[in-house]
Coordinates of C-alpha atoms in Angstrom, one line a residue:
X1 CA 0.0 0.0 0.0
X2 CA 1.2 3.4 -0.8
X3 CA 2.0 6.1 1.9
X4 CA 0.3 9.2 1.2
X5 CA 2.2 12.0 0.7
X6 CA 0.8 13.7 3.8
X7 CA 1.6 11.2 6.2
X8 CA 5.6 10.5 4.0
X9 CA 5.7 14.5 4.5
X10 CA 4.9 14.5 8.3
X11 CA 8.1 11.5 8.5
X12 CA 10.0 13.7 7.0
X13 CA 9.4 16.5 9.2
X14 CA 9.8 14.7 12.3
X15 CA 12.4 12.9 11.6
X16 CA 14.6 16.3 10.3
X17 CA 13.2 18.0 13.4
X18 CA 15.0 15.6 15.5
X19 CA 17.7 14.7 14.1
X20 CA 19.2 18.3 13.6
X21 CA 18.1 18.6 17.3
X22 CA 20.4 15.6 18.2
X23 CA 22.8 17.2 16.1
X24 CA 23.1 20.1 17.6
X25 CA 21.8 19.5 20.8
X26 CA 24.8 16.7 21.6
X27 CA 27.3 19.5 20.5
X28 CA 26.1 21.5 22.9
X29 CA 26.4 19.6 25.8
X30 CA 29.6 17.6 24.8
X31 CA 31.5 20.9 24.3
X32 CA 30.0 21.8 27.7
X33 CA 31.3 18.6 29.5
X34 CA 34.1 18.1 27.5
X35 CA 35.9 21.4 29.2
X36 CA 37.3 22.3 26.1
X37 CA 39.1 18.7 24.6
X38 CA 37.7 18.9 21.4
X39 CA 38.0 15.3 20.2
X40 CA 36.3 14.7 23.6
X41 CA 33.5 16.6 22.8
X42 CA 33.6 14.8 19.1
X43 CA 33.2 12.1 20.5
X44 CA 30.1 12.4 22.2
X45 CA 28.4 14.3 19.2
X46 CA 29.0 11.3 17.2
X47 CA 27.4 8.6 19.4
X48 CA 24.7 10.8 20.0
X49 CA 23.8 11.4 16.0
X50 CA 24.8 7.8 15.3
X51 CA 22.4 6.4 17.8
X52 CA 19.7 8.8 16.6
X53 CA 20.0 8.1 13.2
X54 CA 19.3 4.3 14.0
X55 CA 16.2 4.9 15.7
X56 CA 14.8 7.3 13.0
X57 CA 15.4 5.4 10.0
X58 CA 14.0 2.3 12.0
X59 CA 11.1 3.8 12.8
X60 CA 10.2 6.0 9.6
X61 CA 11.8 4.1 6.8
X62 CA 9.0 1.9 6.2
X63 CA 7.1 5.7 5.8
X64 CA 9.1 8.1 3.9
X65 CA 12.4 6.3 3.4
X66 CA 13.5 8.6 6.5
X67 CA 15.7 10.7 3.9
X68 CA 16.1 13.5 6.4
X69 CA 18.4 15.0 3.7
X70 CA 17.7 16.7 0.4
X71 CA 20.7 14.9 -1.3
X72 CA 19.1 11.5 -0.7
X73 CA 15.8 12.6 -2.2
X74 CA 17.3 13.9 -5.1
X75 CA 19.5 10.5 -5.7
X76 CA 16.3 9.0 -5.3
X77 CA 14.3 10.8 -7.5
X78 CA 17.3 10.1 -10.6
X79 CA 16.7 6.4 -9.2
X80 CA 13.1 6.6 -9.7
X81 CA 12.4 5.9 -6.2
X82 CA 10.9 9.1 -5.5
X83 CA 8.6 10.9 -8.1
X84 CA 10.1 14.0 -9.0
X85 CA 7.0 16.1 -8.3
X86 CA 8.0 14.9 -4.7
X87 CA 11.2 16.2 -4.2
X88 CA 10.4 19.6 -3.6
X89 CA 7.9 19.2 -0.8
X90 CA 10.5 16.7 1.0
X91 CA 13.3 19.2 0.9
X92 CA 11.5 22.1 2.0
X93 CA 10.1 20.1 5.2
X94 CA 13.7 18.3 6.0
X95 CA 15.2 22.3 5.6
X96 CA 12.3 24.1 7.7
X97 CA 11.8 21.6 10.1
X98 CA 15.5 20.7 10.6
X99 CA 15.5 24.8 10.9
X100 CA 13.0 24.3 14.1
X101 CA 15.1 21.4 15.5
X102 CA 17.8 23.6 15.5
X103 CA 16.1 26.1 17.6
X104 CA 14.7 23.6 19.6
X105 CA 18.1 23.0 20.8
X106 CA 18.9 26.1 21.1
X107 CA 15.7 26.4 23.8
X108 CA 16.7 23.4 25.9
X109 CA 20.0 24.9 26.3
X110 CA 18.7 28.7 27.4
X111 CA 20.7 30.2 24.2
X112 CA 19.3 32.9 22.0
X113 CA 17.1 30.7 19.3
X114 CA 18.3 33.5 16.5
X115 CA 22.0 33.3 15.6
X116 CA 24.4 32.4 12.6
X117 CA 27.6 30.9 13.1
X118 CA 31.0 32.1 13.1
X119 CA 32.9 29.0 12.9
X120 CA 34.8 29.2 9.6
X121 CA 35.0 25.7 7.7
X122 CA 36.8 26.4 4.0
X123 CA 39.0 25.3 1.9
X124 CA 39.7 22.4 -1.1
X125 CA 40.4 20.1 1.8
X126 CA 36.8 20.3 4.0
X127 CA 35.0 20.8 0.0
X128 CA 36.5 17.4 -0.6
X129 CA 35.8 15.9 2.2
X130 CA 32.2 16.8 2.4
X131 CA 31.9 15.5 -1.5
X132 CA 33.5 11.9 -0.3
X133 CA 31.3 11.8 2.8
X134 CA 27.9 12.4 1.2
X135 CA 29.6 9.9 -1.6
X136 CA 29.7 7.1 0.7
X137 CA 26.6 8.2 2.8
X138 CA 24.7 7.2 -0.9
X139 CA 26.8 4.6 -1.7
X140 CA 25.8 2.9 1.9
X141 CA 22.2 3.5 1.3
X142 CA 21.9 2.7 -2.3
X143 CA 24.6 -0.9 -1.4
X144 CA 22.8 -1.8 1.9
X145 CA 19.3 -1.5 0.4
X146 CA 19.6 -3.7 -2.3
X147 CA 21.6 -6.6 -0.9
X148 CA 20.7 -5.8 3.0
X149 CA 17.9 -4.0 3.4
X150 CA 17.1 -5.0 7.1
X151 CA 20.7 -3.2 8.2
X152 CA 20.1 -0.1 6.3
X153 CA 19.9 1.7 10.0
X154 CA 22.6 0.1 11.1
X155 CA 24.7 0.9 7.8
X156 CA 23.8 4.8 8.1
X157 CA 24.6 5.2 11.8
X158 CA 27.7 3.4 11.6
X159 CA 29.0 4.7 8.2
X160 CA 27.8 8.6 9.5
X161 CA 30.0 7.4 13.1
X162 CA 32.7 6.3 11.0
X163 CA 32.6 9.5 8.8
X164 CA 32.5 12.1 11.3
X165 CA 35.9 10.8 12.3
X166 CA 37.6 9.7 9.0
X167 CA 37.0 13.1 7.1
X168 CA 38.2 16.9 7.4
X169 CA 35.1 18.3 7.6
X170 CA 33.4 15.9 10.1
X171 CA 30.7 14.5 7.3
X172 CA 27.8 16.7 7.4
X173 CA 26.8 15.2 4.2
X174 CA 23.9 16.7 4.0
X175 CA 22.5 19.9 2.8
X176 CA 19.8 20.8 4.7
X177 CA 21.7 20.2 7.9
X178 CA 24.4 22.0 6.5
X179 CA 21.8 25.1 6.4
X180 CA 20.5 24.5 10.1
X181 CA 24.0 24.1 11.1
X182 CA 25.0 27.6 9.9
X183 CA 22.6 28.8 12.3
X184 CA 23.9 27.8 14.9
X185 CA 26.5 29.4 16.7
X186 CA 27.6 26.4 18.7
X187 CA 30.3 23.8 18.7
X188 CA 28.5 21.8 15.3
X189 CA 28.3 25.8 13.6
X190 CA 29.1 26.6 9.8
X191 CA 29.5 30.3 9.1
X192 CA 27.2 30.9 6.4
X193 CA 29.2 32.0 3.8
X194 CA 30.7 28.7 3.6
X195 CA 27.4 26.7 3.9
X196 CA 27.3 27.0 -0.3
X197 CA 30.5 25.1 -1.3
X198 CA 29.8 23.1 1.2
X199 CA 26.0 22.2 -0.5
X200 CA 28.2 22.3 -3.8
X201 CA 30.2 19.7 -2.8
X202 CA 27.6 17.5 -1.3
X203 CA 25.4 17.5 -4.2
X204 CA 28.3 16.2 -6.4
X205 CA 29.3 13.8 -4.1
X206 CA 25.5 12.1 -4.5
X207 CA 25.3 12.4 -7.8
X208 CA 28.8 10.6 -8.7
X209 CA 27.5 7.6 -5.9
X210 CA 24.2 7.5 -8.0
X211 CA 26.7 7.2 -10.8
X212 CA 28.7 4.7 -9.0
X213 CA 26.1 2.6 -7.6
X214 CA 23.9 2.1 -11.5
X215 CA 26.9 0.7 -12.4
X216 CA 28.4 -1.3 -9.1
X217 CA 24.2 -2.4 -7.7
X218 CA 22.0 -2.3 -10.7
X219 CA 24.1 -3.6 -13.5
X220 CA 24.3 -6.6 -10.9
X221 CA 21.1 -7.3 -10.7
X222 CA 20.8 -6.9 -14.2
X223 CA 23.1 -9.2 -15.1
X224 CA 21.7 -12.2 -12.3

């Protein structure tokens, strides 16, 4: 039976919402109790968004797809997965309502809930890495989906763990989050005038794993 949009939409919000909360949230109070060890305070962010991301996409995959991220939708959309007249209303709710789970953390934490960051995150080095993370966030969904499907939430967490650690720019992967994240001036912050490349570089990142995976998944299954 088919989802209707409505209720895929609603998914999508909630699940943004709280994710970018967790996000954000976790930085918040690891850089608090890290007393100013930054890998410390690293640390805890990732468990905190690896853990949630399992619980998300187990609970709304079988809804939405828990894409939580506009690059995802839009791989899905060139993969015919998700009708193109549906992208639009997915991004603008995993944007806006990842905007509100932003602020949400911003509440819990007594901070003002309008600011913009002024952490500066630049350069060919971060661009890079933010193209290879979302490369291999795809790649994980796109692999684990069509040869694992029942670990896809395992997959994500662990390869988003993994990433935050293995890349210069600490995998945001995603642009939405990426635009919450810039307003935010807190210890998971992008100023926003580097938010762009950043999108830039996530966007080709997805589309060279969509790339990637036609020829690695599909022509596989073509050819068994």
């Amino acid at each position: 039976m088919t989802v209707p949009l409505s209720r895929r939409l609603f998914a999508e919000a909630l699940g943004s919402a709280m994710l970018f909360a967790t996000v954000i949230g976790s930085g918040i109070m690891a850089e608090k109790l890290a007393g100013g060890n930054v890998a410390v305070a690293l640390l805890g962010n990732t468990m905190a968004t690896a853990a949630m991301l399992f619980v998300l996409i187990t609970m709304l995959e079988p809804i939405s797809g828990a894409h939580f991220n506009p690059a995802v939708s839009l791989v899905m959309a060139v993969r015919r997965e998700l009708g193109w007249r549906e992208v639009l209303p997915y991004v603008l709710v995993q944007i806006g309502f990842g905007i509100l789970g932003a602020w949400a953390a911003h509440v819990m934490f007594d901070l003002p809930v309008l600011q913009t960051s002024v952490k500066a995150r630049t350069g060919i080095g971060q661009w890079t890495g933010e193209a290879i993370a979302t490369f291999g966030l795809i790649l994980t969904i796109i692999g684990t989906a069509r040869h694992r499907p029942q670990w896809i939430p395992a997959s994500v967490a662990l390869y988003i763990a993994a990433a935050y650690w293995f890349t210069s720019s600490t995998s945001f992967a995603n642009p939405a989050i990426t635009i919450a994240r810039s307003l935010t001036n807190s210890f998971s912050g992008i100023a926003p005038a580097d938010a762009p490349m950043f999108i830039v570089a996530q966007l080709v990142g997805a589309l060279l794993a969509a790339l990637v995976s036609r020829w690695l998944f599909d022509e596989h299954r073509s050819a068994a």
